[in-house]
Short mmCIF file of C-alpha atoms and ligand atoms in Angstrom, two decimals:
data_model
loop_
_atom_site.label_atom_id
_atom_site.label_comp_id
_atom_site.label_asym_id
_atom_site.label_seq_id
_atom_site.Cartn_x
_atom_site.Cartn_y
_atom_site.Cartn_z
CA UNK A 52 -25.01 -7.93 -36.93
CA UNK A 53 -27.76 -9.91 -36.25
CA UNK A 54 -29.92 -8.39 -33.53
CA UNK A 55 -30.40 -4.82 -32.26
CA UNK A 56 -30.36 -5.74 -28.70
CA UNK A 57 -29.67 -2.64 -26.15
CA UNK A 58 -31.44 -0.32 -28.72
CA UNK A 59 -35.61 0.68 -29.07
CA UNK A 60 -34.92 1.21 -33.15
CA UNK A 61 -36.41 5.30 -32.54
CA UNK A 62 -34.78 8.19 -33.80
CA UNK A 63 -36.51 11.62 -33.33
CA UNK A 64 -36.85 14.44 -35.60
CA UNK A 65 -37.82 17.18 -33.85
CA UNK A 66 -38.29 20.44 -35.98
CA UNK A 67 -38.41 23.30 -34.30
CA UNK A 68 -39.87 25.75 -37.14
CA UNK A 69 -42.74 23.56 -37.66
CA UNK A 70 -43.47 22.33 -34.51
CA UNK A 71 -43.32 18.78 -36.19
CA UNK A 72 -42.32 15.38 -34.35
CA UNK A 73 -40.89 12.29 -36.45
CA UNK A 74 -39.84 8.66 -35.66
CA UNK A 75 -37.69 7.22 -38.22
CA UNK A 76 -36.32 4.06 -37.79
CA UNK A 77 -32.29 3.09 -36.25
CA UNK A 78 -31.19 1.17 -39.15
CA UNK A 79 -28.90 -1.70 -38.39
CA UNK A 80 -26.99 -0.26 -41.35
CA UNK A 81 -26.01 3.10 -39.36
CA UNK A 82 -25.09 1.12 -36.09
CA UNK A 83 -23.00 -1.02 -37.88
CA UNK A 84 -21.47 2.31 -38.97
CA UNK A 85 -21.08 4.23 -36.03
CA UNK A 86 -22.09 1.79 -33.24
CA UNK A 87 -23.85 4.44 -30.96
CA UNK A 88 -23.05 7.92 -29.08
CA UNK A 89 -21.07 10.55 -30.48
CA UNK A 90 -20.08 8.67 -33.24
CA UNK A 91 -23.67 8.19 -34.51
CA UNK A 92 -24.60 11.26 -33.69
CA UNK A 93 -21.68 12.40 -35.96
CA UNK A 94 -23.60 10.47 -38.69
CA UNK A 95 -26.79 11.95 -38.03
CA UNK A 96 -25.02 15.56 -37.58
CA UNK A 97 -23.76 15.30 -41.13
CA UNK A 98 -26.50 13.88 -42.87
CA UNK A 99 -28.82 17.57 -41.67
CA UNK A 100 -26.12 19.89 -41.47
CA UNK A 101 -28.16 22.25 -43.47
CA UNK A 102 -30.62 22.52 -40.72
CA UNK A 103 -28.49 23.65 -37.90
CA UNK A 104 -28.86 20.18 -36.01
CA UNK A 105 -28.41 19.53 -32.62
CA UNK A 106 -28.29 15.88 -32.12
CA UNK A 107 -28.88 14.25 -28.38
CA UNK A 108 -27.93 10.56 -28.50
CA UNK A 109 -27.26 7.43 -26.52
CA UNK A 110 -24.14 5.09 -26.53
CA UNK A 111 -24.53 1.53 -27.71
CA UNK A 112 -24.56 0.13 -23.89
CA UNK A 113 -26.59 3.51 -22.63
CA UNK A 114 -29.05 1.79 -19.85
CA UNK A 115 -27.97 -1.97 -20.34
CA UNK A 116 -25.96 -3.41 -17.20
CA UNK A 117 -22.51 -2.45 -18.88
CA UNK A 118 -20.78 -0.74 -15.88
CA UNK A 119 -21.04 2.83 -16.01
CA UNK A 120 -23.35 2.85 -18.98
CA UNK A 121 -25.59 5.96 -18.23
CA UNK A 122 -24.03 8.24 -20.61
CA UNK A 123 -26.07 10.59 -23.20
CA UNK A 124 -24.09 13.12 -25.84
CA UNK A 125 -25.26 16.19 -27.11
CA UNK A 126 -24.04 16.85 -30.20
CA UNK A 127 -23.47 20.27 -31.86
CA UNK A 128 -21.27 23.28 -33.09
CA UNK A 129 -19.81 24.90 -29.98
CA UNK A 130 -19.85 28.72 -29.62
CA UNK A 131 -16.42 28.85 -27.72
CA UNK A 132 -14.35 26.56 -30.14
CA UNK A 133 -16.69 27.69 -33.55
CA UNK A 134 -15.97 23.41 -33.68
CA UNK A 135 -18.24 20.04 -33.30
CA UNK A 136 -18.62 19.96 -30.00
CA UNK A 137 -19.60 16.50 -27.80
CA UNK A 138 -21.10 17.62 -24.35
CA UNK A 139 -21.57 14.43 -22.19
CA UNK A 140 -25.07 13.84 -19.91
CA UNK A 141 -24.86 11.13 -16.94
CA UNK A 142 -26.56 10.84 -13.92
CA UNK A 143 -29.93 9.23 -15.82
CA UNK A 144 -30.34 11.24 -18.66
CA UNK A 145 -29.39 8.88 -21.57
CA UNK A 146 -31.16 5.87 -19.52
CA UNK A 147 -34.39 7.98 -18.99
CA UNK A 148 -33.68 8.86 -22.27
CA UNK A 149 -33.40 5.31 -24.02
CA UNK A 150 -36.75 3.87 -21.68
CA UNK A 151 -38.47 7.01 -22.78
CA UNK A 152 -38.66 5.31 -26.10
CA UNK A 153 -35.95 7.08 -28.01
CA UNK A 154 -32.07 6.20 -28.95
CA UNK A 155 -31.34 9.17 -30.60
CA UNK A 156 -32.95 12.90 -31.26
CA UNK A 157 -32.16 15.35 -33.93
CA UNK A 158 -33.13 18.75 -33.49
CA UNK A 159 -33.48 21.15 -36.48
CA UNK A 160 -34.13 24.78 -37.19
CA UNK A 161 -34.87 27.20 -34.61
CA UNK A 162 -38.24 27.78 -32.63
CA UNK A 163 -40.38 31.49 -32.95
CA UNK A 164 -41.30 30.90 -29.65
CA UNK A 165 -39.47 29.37 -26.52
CA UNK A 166 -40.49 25.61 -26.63
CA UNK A 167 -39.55 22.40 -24.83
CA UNK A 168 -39.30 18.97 -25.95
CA UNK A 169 -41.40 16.24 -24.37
CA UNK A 170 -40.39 12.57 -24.48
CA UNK A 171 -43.04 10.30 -22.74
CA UNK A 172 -43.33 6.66 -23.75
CA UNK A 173 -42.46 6.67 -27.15
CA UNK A 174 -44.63 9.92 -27.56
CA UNK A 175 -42.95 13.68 -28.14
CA UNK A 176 -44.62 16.75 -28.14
CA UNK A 177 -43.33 20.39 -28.93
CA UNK A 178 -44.95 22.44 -26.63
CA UNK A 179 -44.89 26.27 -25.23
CA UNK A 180 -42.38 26.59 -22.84
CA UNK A 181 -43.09 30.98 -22.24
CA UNK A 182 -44.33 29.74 -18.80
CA UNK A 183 -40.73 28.99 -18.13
CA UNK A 184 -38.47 31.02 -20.15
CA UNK A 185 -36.38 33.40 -18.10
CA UNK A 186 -37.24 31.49 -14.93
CA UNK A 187 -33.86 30.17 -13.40
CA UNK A 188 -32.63 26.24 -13.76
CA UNK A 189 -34.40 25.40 -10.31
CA UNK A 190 -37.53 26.94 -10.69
CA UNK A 191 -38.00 25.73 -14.23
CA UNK A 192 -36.97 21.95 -12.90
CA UNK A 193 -39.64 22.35 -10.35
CA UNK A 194 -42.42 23.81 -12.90
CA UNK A 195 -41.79 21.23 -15.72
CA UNK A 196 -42.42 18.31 -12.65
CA UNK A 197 -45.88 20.40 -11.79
CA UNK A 198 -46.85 20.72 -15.61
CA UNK A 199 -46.59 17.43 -16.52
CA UNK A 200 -47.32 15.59 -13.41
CA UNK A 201 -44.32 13.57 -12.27
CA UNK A 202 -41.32 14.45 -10.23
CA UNK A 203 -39.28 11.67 -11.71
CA UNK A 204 -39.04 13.69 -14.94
CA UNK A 205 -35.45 13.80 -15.75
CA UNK A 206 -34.75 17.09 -17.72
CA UNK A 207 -31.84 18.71 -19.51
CA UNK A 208 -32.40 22.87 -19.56
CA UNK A 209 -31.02 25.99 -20.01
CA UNK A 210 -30.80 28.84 -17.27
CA UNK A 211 -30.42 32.85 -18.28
CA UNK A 212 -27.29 32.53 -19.39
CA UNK A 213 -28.46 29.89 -22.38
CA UNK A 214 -31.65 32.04 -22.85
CA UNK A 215 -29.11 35.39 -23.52
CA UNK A 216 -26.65 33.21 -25.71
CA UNK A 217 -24.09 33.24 -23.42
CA UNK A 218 -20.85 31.35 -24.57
CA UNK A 219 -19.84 29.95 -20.96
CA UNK A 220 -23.82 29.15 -20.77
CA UNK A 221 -24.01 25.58 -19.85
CA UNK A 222 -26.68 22.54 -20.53
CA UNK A 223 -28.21 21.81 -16.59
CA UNK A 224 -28.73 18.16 -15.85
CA UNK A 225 -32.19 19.06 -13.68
CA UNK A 226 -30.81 21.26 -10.91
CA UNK A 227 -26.74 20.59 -10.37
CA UNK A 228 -25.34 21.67 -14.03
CA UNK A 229 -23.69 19.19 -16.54
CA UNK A 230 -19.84 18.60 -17.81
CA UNK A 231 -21.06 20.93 -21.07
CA UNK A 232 -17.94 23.02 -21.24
CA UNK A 233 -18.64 23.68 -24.67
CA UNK A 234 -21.62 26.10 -24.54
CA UNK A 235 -24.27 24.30 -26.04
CA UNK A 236 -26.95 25.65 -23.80
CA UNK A 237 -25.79 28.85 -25.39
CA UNK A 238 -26.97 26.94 -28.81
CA UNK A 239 -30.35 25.46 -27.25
CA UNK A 240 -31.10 29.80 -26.56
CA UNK A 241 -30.27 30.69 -29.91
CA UNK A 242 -32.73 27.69 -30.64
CA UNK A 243 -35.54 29.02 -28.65
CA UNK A 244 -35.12 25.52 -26.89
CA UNK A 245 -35.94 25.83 -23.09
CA UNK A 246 -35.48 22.21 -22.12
CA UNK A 247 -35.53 18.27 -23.08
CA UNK A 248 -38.28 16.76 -20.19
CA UNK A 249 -38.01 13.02 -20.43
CA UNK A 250 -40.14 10.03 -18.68
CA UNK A 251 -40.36 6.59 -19.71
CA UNK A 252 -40.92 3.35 -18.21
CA UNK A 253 -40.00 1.24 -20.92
CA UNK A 254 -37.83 -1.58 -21.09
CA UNK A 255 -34.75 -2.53 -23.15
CA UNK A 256 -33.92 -5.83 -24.63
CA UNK A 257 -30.35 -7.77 -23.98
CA UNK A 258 -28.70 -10.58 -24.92
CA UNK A 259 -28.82 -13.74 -22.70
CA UNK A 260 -25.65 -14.22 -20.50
CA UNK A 261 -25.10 -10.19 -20.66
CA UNK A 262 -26.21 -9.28 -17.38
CA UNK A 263 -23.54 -12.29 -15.97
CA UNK A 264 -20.31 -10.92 -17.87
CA UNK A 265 -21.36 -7.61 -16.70
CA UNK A 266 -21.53 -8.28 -13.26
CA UNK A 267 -18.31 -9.89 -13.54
CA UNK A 268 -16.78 -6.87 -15.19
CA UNK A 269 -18.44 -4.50 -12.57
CA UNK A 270 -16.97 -7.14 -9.53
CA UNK A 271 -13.63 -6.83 -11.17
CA UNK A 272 -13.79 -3.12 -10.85
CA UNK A 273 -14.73 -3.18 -7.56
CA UNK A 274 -12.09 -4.78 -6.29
CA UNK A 275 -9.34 -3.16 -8.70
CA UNK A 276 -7.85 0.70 -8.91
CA UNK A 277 -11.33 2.40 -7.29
CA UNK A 278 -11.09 0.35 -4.19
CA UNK A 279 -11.79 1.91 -0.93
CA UNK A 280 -12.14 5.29 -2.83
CA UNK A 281 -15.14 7.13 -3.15
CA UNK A 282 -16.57 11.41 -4.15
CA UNK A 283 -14.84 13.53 -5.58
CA UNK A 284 -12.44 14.29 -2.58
CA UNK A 285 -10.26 11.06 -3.35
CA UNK A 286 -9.94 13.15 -7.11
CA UNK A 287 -7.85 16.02 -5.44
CA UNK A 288 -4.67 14.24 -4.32
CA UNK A 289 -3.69 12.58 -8.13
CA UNK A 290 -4.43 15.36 -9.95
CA UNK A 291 -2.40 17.65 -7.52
CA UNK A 292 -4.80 20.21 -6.15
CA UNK A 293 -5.01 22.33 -2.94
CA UNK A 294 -5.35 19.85 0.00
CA UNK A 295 -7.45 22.48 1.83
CA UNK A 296 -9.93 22.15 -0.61
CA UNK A 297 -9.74 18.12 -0.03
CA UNK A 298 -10.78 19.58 3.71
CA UNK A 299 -13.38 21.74 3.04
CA UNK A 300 -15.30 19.01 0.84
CA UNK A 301 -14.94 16.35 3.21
CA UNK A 302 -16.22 18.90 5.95
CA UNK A 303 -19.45 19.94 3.76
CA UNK A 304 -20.02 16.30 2.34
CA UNK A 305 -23.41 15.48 3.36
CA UNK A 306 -23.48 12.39 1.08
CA UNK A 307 -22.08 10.89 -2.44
CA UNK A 308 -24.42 9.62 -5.31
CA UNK A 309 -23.92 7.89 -8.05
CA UNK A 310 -25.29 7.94 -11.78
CA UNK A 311 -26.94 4.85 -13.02
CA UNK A 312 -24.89 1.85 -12.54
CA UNK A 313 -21.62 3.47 -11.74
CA UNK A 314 -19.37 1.88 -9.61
CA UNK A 315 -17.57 5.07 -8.22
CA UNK A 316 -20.01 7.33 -6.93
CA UNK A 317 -18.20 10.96 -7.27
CA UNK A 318 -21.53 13.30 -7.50
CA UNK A 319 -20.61 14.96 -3.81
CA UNK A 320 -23.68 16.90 -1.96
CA UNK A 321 -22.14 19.25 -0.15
CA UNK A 322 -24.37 21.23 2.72
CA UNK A 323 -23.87 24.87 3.11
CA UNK A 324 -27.23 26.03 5.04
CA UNK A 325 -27.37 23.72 7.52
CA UNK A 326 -24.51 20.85 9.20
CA UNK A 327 -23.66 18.62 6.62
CA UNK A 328 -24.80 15.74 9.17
CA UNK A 329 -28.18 17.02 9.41
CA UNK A 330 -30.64 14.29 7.67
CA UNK A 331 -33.94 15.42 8.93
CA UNK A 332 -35.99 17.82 7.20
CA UNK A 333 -35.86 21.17 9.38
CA UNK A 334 -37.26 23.43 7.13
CA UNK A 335 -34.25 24.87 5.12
CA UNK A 336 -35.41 25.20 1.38
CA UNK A 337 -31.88 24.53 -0.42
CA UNK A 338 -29.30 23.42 2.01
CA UNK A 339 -26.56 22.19 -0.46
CA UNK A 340 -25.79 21.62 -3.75
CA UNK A 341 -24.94 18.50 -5.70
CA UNK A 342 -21.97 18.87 -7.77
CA UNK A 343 -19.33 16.34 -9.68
CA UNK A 344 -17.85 19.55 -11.45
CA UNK A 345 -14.67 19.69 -9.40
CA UNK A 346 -13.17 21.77 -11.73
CA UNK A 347 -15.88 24.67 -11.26
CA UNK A 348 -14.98 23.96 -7.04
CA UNK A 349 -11.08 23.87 -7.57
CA UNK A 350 -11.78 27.87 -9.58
CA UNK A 351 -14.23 29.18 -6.92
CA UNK A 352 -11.96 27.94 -4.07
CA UNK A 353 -8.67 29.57 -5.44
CA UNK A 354 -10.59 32.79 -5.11
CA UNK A 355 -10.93 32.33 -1.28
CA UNK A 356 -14.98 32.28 -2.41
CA UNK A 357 -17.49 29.73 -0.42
CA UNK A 358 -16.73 27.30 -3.37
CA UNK A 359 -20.40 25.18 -3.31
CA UNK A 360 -22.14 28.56 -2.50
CA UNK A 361 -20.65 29.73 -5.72
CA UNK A 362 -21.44 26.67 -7.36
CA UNK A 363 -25.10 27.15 -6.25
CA UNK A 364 -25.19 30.41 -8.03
CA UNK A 365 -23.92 29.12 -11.41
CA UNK A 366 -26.07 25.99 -11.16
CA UNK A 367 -29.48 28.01 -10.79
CA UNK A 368 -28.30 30.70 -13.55
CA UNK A 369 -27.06 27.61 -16.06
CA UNK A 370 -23.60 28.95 -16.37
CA UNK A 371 -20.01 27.06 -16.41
CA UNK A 372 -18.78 27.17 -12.92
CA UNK A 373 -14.73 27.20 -13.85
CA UNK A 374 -14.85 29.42 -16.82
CA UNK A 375 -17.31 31.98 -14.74
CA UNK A 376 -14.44 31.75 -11.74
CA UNK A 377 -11.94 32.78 -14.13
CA UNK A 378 -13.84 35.69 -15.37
CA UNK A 379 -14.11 36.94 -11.70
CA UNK A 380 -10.54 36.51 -10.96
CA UNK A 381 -10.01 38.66 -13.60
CA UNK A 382 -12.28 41.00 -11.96
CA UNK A 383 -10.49 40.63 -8.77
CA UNK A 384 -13.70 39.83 -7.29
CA UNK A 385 -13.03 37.72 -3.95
CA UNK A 386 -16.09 37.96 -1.59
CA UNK A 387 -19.64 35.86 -2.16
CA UNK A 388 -21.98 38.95 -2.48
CA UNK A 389 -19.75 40.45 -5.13
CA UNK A 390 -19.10 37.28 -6.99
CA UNK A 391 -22.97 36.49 -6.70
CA UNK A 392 -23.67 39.81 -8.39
CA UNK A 393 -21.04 39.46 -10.93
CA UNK A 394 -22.52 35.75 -11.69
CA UNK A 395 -25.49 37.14 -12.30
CA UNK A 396 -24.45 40.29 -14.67
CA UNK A 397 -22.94 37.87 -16.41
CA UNK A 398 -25.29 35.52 -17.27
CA UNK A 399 -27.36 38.57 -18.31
CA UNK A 400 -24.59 39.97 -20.71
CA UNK A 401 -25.03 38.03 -23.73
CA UNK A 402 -22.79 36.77 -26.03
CA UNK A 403 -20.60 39.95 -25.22
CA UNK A 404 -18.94 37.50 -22.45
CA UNK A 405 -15.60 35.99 -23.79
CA UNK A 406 -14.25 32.75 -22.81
CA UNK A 407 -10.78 32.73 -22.17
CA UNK A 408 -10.40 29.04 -24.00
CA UNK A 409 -8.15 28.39 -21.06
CA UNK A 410 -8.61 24.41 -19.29
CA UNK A 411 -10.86 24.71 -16.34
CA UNK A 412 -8.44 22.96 -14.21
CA UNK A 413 -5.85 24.68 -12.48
CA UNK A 414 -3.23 22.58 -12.82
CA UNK A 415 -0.96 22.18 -16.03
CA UNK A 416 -2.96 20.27 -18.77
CA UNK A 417 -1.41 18.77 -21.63
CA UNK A 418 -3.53 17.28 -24.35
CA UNK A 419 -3.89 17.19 -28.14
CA UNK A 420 -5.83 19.71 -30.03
CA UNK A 421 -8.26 17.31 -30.58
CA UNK A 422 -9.23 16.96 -26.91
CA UNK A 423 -11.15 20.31 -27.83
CA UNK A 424 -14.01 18.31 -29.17
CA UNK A 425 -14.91 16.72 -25.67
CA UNK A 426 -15.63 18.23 -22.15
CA UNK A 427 -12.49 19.96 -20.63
CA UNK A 428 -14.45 19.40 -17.30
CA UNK A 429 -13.78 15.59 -17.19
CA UNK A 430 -10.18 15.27 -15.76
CA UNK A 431 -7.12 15.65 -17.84
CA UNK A 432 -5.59 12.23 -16.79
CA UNK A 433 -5.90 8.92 -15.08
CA UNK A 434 -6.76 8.57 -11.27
CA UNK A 435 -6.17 5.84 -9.69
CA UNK A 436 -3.79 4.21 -12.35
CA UNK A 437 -1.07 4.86 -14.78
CA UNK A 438 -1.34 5.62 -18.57
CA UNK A 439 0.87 2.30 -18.72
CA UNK A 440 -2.30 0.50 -16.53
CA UNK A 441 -4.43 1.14 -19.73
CA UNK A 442 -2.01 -0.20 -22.21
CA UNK A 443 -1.05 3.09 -23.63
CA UNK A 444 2.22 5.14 -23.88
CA UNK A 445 1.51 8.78 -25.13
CA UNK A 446 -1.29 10.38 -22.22
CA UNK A 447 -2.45 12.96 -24.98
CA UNK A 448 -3.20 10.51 -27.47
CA UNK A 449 -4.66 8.48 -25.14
CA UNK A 450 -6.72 11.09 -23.40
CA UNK A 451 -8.90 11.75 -26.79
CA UNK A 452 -8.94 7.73 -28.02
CA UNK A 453 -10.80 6.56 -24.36
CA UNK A 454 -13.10 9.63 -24.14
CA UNK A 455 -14.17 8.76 -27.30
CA UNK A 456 -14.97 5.06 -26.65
CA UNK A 457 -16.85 6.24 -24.02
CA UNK A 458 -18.73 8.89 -25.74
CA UNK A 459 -19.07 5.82 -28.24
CA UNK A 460 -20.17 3.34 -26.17
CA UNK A 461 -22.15 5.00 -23.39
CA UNK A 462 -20.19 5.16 -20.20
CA UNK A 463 -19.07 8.26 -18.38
CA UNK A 464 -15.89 9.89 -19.56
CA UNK A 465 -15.02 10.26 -16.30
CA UNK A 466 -15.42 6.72 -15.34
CA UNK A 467 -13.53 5.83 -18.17
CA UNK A 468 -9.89 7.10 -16.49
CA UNK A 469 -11.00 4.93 -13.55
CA UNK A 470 -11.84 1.79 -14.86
CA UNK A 471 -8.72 -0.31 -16.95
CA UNK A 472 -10.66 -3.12 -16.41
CA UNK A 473 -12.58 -1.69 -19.28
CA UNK A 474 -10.73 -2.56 -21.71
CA UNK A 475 -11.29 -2.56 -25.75
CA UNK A 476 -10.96 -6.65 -25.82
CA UNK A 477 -14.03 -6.48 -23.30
CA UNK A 478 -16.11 -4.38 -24.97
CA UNK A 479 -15.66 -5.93 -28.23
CA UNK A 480 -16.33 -9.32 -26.15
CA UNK A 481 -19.98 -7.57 -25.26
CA UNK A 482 -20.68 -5.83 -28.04
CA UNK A 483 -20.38 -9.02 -30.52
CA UNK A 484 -22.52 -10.73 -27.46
CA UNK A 485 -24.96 -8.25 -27.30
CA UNK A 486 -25.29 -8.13 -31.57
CA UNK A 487 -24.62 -11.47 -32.12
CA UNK A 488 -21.84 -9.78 -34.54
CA UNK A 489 -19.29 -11.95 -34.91
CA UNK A 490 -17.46 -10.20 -37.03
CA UNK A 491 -17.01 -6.69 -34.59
CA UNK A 492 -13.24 -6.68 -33.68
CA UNK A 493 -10.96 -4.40 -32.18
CA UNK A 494 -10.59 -2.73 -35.58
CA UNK A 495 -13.62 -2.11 -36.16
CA UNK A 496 -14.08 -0.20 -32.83
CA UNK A 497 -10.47 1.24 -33.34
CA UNK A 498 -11.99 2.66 -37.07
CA UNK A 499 -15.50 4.16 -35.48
CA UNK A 500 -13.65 5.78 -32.95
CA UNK A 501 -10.42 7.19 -35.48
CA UNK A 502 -13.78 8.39 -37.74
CA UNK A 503 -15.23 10.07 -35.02
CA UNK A 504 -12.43 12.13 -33.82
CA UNK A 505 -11.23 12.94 -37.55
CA UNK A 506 -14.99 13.93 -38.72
CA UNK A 507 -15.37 15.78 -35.62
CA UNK A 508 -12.30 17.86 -35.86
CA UNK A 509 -12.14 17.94 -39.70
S1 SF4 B 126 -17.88 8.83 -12.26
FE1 SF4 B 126 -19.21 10.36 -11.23
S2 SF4 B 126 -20.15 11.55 -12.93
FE2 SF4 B 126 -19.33 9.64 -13.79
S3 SF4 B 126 -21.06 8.20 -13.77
FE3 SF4 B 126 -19.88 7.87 -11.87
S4 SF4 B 126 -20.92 9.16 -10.34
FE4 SF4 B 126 -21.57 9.89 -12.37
#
């Protein structure tokens, strides 16, 4: 490996006991090891396992012009599987994260006092978060913008339910939520860790001719499986769920984002408070939600509940939308206000709450054991394509090996079923490119992403 193009060479040590922030150095050594993402932060988990770590990191092509390459991991033991957990961040978090001046952050120890992490330009601060803590995931969004002066502040945060330890607490991507299935927002509370504010407007260096080959990767996507398709309503049909709730999104949909440089845009804002056509402001506060968690939807709708409503409710108190639904079926809870109340006694309950370890979809999932390291929010299968499409026999098998190349490599795991274009000859094509690293095969990736999944489950 000759260069460390797509990387700014930062790692940050952030200890919470002492209030302490260090840069050490990305050593070529350890990318040439792990390569990037959840396999790195593997590396990094092991290496201060002693000190409880929680390690954020980004994938090797996190904020280049790979297709799809927006994705951050948060790496840490999980309170529902008592396993290494990998909890994946889109939308801009690992690009916000990366121009902010930092590739990869370890967190250690646990904080007196609530604190938040500040990432600014190569510059991180512990401070006092108390003016925060047991505020909700929108009003704490909204404050940490105020405090520090910028409303392009991307943030990942906890709600009540990480604050009490909740296990179904879940990491909140500014206001919508995440894919953390895994409850590590549950292990930022017992951390005393309100939230991970990030701002940067730096710059990343690539190799010359990588912006071409990935515009002609992204133009071959385009025009392949994804074509024509577009939110999370073209999702329902090939995984098999309720065509009514294909209706009720498409009635709601006020628009469909995308995270950075994806070429299916499946984040779906769907408008409750107002008609979903409306684009002027008129004065209603929070008209909608934003959601790609069609999981948490697919739950909420089965129990006749105003699904985004729901949604809403789980978003602003940080908990995990499906696993929350199943704990109110249980209850035989079926109207708004009651589920509403019940959302909220739960995310004040503590770690008394017990996850069922059931799949959030509810539709028959088969995968390995293994899969249990990942999100169970990102769906179980393929979309547009066939196993076959990505060169692959057994789905299971499959399942784990792409979500981990993705964790690995930066893109969204969700992405990753939608795209065979991306295949592991191209990436190795763009990873020796963007390394000059001649010697990075299809073995070596094969190898970093077998260690992953066997040091994560071991
Ligand atoms: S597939 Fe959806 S969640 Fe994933 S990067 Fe694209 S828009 Fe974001």
């Amino acid at each position: 490996m000759e260069t460390m193009n797509n990387y700014t060479g930062n790692i940050l040590i952030a200890d919470l006991e002492s209030g302490e922030c260090e840069t050490e150095e990305l050593s070529p050594g350890l990318v040439e090891k792990a390569l990037g993402g959840a396999a790195l932060n593997m590396e990094l988990y092991e290496k201060y396992k002693d000190r409880d770590p929680l390690i954020l990191g980004t994938g090797f092509f996190t904020a280049t012009f790979f297709p799809c390459s927006c994705l951050a991991v948060m790496t840490g033991i999980s309170p529902i599987t008592g396993g290494i957990g990998h909890v994946p961040l889109t939308w801009q978090t690992g690009v916000e994260l990366k121009l902010a001046g930092f590739d990869f952050v370890v967190i250690l120890g646990k904080a007196a006092k609530p604190m938040r992490l500040w990432l600014h330009d190569g510059l991180s601060d512990l401070n006092d978060s108390e003016d925060i803590w047991g505020k909700d995931v929108w009003q704490s969004v909204d404050k940490i913008r105020e405090v520090y002066g910028d409303d392009m502040i991307q943030s990942i945060l906890i709600g009540k339910a990480g604050e009490n330890k909740v296990p179904i607490a879940q990491l909140s991507e500014n206001y919508w939520g995440s894919a953390d299935t895994l409850g590590l927002a549950a292990v930022c509370g017992a951390k005393n860790l309100k939230a991970i504010a990030m701002r940067g407007l730096g710059s990343l260096e690539v190799a010359d001719g990588f912006f071409q080959k990935s515009l002609e990767l992204k133009n071959e996507i385009l025009s392949g499986a994804i074509k024509g398709k577009a939110g999370l309503k073209d999702f329902i049909a090939p995984l098999g769920l309720d065509a009514k709730l294909k209706e009720k999104i498409e009635s709601a949909t006020h628009r469909i984002n995308a995270c950075y440089n994806c070429p299916y845009p499946c984040y779906t804002f769907l408008k409750y408070r107002e008609a979903p056509s409306a684009t002027a402001q008129n004065g209603v506060a929070d008209p909608g939600c934003l959601t790609a968690d069609l999981a948490g939807l697919a739950r909420f709708h089965m129990l006749g509940i105003d699904a985004p409503q729901a949604m809403e409710k789980c978003f602003k108190s940080g908990l995990q939308p499906a696993a929350a639904a199943r704990i109110l079926e249980k209850k035989g809870i079926k109207d708004l206000a009651a589920a509403e109340a019940a959302l909220d006694a739960l995310a004040a309950e503590g770690n008394d709450v017990k996850p069922d370890g059931q799949s959030p979809w509810p539709i028959e999932v088969a995968l390995p054991q293994a899969a249990g390291i990942f999100s169970s929010a990102v769906p179980p299968k393929p979309l547009f394509a066939q196993v076959s499409n990505f060169g692959a026999q057994d789905a299971g098998q499959w399942w784990v090996q792409r979500q981990a190349l993705a964790y690995t490599i930066g893109i969204c795991p969700i992405f990753a079923l939608l795209a065979p274009e991306v295949t592991l000859e191209k990436v190795v094509e763009l990873v020796q490119m963007s390394a000059e690293w001649d010697a990075f095969s299809s073995d070596t990736l094969k190898n970093i992403i077998d260690t992953l999944i066997k040091k994560s489950t071991g």
